[in-house]
PDB file of C-alpha atoms in Angstrom:
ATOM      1  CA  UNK A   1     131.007 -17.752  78.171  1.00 84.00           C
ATOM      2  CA  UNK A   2     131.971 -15.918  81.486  1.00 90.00           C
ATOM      3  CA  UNK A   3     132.330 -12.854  81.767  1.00 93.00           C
ATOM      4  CA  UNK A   4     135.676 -11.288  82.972  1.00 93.00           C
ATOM      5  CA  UNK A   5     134.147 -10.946  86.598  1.00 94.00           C
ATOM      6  CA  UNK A   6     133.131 -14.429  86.964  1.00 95.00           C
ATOM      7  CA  UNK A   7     136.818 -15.880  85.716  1.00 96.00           C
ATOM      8  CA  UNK A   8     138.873 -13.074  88.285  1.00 96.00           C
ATOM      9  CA  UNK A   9     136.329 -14.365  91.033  1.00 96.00           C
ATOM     10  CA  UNK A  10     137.038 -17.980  90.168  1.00 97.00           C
ATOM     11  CA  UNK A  11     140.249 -18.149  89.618  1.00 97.00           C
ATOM     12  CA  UNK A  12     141.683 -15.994  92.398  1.00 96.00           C
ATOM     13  CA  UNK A  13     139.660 -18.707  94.992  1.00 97.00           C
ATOM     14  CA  UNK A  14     141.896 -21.650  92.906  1.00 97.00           C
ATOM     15  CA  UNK A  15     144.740 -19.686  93.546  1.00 97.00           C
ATOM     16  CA  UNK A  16     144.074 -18.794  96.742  1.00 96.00           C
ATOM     17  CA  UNK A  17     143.600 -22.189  97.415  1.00 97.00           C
ATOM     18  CA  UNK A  18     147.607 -23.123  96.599  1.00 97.00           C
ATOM     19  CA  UNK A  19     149.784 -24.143  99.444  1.00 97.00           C
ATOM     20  CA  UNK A  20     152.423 -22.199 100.459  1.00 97.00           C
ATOM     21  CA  UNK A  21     155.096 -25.408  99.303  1.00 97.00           C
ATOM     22  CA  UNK A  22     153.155 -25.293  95.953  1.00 98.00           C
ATOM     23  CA  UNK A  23     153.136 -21.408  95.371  1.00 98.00           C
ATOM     24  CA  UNK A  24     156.951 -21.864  96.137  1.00 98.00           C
ATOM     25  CA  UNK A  25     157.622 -24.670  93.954  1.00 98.00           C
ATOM     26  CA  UNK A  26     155.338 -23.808  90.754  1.00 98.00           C
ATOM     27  CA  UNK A  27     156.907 -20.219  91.162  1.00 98.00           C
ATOM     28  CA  UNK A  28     160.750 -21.456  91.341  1.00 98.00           C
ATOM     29  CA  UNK A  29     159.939 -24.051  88.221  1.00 98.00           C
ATOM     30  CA  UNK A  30     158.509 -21.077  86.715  1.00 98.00           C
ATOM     31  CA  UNK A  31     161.608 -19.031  86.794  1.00 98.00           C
ATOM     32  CA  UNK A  32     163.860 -21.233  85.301  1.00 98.00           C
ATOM     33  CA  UNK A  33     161.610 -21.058  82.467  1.00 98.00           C
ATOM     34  CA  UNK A  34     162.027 -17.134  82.172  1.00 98.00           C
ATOM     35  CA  UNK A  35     165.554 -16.992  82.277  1.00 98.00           C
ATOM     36  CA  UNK A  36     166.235 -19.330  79.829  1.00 98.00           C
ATOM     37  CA  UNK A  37     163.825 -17.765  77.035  1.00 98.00           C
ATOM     38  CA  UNK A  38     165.548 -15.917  74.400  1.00 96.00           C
ATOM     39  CA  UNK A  39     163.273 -12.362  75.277  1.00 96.00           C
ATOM     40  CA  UNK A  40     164.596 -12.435  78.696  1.00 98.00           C
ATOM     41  CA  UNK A  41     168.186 -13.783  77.276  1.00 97.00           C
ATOM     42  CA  UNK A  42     168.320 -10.628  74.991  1.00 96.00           C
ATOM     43  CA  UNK A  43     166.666  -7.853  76.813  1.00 97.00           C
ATOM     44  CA  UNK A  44     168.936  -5.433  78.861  1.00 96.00           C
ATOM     45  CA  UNK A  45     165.727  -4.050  80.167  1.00 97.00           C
ATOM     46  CA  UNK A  46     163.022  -5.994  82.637  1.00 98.00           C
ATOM     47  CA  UNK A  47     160.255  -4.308  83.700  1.00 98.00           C
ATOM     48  CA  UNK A  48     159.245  -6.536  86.718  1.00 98.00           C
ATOM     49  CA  UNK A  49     156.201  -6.724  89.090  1.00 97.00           C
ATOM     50  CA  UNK A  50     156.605  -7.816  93.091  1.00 97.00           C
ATOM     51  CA  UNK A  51     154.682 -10.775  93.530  1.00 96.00           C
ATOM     52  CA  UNK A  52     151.343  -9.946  95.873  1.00 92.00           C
ATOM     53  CA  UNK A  53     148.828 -12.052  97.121  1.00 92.00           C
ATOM     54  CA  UNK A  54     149.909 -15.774  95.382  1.00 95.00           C
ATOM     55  CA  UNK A  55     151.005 -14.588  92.295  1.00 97.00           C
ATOM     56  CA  UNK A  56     153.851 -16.130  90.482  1.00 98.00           C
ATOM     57  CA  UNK A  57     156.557 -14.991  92.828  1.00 98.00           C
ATOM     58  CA  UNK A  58     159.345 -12.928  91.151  1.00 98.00           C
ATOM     59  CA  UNK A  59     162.606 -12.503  93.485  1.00 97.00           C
ATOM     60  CA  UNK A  60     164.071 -15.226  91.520  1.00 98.00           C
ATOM     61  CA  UNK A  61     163.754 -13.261  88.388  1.00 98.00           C
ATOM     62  CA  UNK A  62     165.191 -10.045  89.751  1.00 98.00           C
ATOM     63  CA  UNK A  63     168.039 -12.237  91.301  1.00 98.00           C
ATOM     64  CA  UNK A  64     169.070 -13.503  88.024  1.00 98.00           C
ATOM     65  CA  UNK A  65     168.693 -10.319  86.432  1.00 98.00           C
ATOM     66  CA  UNK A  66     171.222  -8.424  88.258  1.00 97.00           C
ATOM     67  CA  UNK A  67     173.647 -10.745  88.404  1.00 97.00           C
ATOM     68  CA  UNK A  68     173.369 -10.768  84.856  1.00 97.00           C
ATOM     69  CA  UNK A  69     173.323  -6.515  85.171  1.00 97.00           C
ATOM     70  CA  UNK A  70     170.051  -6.124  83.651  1.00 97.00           C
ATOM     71  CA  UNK A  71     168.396  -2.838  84.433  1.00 96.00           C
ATOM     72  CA  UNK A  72     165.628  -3.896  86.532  1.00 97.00           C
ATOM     73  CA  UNK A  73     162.000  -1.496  86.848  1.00 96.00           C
ATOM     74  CA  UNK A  74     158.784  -2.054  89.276  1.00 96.00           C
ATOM     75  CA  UNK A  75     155.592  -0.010  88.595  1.00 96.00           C
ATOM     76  CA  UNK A  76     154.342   2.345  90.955  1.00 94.00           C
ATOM     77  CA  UNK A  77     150.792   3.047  90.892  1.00 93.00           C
ATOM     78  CA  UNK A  78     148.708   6.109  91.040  1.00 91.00           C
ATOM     79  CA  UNK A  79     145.239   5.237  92.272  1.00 87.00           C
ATOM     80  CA  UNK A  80     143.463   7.725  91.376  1.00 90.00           C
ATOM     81  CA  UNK A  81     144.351   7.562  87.764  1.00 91.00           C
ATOM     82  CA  UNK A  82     144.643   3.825  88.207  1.00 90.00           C
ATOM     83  CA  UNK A  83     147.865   4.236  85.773  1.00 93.00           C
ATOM     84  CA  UNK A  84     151.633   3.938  86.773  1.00 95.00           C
ATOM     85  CA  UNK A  85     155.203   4.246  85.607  1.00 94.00           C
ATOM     86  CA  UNK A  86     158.101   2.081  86.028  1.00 95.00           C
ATOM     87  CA  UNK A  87     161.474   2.442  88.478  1.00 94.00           C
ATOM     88  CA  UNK A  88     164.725   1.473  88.218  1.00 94.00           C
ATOM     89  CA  UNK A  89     165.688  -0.837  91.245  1.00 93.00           C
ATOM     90  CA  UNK A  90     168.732  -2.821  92.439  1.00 93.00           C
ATOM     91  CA  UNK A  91     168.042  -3.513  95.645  1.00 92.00           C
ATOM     92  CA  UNK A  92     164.891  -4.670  97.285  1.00 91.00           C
ATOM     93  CA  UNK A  93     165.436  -2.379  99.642  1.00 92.00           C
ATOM     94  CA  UNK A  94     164.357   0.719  97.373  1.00 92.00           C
ATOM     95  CA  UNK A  95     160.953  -1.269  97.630  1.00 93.00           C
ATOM     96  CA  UNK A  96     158.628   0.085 100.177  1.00 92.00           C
ATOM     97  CA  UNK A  97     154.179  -0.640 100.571  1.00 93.00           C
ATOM     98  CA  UNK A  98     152.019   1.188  98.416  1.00 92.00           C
ATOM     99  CA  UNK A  99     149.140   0.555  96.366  1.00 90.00           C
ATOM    100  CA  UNK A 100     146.734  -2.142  97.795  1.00 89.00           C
ATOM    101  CA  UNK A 101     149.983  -3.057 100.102  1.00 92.00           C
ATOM    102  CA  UNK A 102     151.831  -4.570  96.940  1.00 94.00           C
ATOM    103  CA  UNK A 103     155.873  -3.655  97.020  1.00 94.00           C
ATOM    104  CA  UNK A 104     156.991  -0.739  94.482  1.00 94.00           C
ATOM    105  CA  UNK A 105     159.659   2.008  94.115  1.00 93.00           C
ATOM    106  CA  UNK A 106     160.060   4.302  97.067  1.00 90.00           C
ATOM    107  CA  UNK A 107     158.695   7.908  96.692  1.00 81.00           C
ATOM    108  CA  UNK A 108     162.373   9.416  96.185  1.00 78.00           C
ATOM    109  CA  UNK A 109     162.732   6.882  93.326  1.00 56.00           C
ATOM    110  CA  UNK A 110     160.578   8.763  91.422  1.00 59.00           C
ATOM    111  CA  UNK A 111     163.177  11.138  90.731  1.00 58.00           C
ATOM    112  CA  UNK A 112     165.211   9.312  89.223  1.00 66.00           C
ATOM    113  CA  UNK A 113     165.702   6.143  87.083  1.00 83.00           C
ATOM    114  CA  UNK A 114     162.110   6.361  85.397  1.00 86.00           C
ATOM    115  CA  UNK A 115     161.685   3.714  82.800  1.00 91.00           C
ATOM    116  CA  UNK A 116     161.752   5.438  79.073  1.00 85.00           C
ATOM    117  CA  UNK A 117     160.458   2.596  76.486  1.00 82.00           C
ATOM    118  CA  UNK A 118     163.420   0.760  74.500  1.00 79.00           C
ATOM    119  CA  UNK A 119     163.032  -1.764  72.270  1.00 79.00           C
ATOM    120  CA  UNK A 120     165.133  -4.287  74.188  1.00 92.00           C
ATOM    121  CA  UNK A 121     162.836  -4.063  77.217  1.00 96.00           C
ATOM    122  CA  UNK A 122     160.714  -7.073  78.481  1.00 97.00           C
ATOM    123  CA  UNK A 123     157.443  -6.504  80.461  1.00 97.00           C
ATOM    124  CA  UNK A 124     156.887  -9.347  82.707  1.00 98.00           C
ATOM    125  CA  UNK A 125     153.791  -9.476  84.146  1.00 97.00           C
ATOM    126  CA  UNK A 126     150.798 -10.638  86.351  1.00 96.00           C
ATOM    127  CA  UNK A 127     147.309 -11.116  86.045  1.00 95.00           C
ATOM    128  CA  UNK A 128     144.518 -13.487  87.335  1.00 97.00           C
ATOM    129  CA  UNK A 129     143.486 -15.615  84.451  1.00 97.00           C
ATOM    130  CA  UNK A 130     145.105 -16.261  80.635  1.00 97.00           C
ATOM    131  CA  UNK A 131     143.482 -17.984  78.200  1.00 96.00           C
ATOM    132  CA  UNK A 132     144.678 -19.999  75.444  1.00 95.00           C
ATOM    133  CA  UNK A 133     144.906 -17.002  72.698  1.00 95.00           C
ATOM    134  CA  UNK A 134     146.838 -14.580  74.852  1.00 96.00           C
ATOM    135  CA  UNK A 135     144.463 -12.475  76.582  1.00 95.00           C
ATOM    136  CA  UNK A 136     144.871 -11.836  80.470  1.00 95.00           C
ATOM    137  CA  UNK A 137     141.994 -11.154  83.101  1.00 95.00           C
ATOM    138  CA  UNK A 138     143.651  -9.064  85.606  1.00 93.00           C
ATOM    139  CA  UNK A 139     142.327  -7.005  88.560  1.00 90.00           C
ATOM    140  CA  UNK A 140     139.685  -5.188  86.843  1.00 87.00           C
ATOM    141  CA  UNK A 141     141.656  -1.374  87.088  1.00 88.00           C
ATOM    142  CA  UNK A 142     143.410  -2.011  83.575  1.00 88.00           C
ATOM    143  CA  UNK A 143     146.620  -0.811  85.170  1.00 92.00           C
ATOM    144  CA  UNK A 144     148.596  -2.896  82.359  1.00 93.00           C
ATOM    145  CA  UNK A 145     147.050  -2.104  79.387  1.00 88.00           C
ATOM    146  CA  UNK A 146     146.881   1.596  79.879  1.00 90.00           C
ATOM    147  CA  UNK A 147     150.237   1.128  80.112  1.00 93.00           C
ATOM    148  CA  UNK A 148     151.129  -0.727  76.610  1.00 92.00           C
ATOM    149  CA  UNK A 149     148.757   0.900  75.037  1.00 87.00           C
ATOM    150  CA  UNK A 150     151.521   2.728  72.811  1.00 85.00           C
ATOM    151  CA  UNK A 151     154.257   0.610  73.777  1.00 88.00           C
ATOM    152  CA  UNK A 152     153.322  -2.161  71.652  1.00 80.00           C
ATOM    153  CA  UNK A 153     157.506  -2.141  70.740  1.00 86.00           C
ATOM    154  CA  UNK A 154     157.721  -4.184  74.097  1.00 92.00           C
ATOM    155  CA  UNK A 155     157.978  -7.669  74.534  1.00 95.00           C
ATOM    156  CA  UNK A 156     155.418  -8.837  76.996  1.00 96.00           C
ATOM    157  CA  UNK A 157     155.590 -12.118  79.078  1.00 98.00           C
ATOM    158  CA  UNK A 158     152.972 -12.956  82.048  1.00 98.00           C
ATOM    159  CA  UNK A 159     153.555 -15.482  84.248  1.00 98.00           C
ATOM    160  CA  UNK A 160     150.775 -17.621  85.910  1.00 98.00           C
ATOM    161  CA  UNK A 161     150.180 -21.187  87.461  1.00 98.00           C
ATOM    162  CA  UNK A 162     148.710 -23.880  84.955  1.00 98.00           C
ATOM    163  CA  UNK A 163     145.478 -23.349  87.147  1.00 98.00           C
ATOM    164  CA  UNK A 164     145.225 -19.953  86.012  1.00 98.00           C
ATOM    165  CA  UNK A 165     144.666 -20.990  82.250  1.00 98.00           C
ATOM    166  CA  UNK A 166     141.223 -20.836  80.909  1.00 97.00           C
ATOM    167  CA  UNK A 167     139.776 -21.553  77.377  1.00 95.00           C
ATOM    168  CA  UNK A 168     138.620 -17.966  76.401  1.00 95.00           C
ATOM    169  CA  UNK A 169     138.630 -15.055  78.040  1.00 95.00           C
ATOM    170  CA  UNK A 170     136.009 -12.193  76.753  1.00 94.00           C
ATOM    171  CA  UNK A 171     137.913  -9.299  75.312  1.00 90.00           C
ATOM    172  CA  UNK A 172     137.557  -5.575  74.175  1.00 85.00           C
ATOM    173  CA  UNK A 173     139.746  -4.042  71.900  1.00 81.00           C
ATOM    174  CA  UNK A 174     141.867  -2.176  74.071  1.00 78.00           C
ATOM    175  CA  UNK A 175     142.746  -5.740  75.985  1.00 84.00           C
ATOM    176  CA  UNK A 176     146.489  -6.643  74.607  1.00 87.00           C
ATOM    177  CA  UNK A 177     147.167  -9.937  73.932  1.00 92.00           C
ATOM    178  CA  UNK A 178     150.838 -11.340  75.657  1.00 95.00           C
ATOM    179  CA  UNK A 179     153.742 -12.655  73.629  1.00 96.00           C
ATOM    180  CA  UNK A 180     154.092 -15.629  76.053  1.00 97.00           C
ATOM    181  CA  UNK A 181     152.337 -16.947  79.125  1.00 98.00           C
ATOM    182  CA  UNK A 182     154.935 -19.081  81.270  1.00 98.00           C
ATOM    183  CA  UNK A 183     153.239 -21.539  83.459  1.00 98.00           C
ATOM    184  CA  UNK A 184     155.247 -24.264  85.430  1.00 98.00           C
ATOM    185  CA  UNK A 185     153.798 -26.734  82.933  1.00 97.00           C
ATOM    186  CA  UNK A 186     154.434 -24.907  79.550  1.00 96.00           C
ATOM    187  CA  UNK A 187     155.471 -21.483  77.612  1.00 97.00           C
ATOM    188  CA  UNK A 188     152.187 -19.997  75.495  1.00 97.00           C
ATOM    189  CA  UNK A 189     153.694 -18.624  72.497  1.00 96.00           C
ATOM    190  CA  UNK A 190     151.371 -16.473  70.581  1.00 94.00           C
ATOM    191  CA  UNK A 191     152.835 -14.285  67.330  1.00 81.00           C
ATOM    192  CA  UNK A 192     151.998 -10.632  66.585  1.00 76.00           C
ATOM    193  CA  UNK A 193     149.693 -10.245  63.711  1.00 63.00           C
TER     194      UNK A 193
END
């Protein structure tokens, strides 16, 4: 099996590889997935990531969710901790560059409109690689699943191209499986044991 390392490094060359047209059109027919799903439907809470470097790109989402007066959070990272916490947005304009140049809250955001876990919250989020069961390969920091470690009462939904899908991913037993992978192809339901 490969290891973690070798699926990132293989998988962010595929998806490097997309054209711009395709990155566009995969993402958009990805959306309209999301915002028909019953999690998204239901939850007055969506924790959000801005799309960086040809991931599934998420304006659509944050769009939608708005109009539809959804509160709407982005992480903010901490680098040195490699850990982060969640901001309430409404505006792309409260979005500024931060960690490795990817879009999050502005510094004054941070005091205010911090994200306090609800039940009725839905995590969508990135990563490099998904495999069939669940489990995610994403940068290699563990940003995400320091965060859910004890949040496990949120939904969680990553979104990735059909490329990004491989058979099995190598896990540890702090790696949390998703809920749902949404590809442009097909949803990945996977029930909580």
């Amino acid at each position: 099996m490969e290891t973690k390392a070798e699926i990132r490094k293989r998988i962010l060359e595929v998806r490097k590889g997309l054209t711009d047209e395709e990155v566009s059109s995969k993402s958009a027919a990805i959306v309209q997935k999301v915002i028909k799903t019953p999690e998204y439907m239901e939850a007055d809470n969506i924790l959000l990531y801005a799309d960086y470097c040809r991931e599934v790109m998420t304006r659509g989402i944050f769009d939608d969710a708005v109009l539809r007066k959804k509160r709407v959070f982005f992480p903010r990272a901490d680098s040195l901790t490699n850990t982060m916490e969640f901001y309430q947005i409404v505006s792309v304009r409260q979005l500024e560059r931060g960690y490795m140049d990817i879009l999050e809250p502005k510094e004054d955001m941070k005091l205010r409109y911090k994200f306090q876990p609800k039940e009725d919250t839905l995590v969508i989020m990135p990563g490099v690689a998904f495999d069939t069961s669940g489990y995610r390969v994403g940068y290699g920091k563990g940003f995400y699943d320091k965060y859910l470690v004890n949040k496990r009462q949120l939904s969680t939904m990553a979104l990735a191209y059909a490329c990004q899908i491989v058979d099995e991913i190598p896990r540890k037993e702090y790696d949390i499986r998703m809920d749902k992978i949404v590809t442009e192809e097909i949803i990945y339901s996977f029930l909580r044991i």
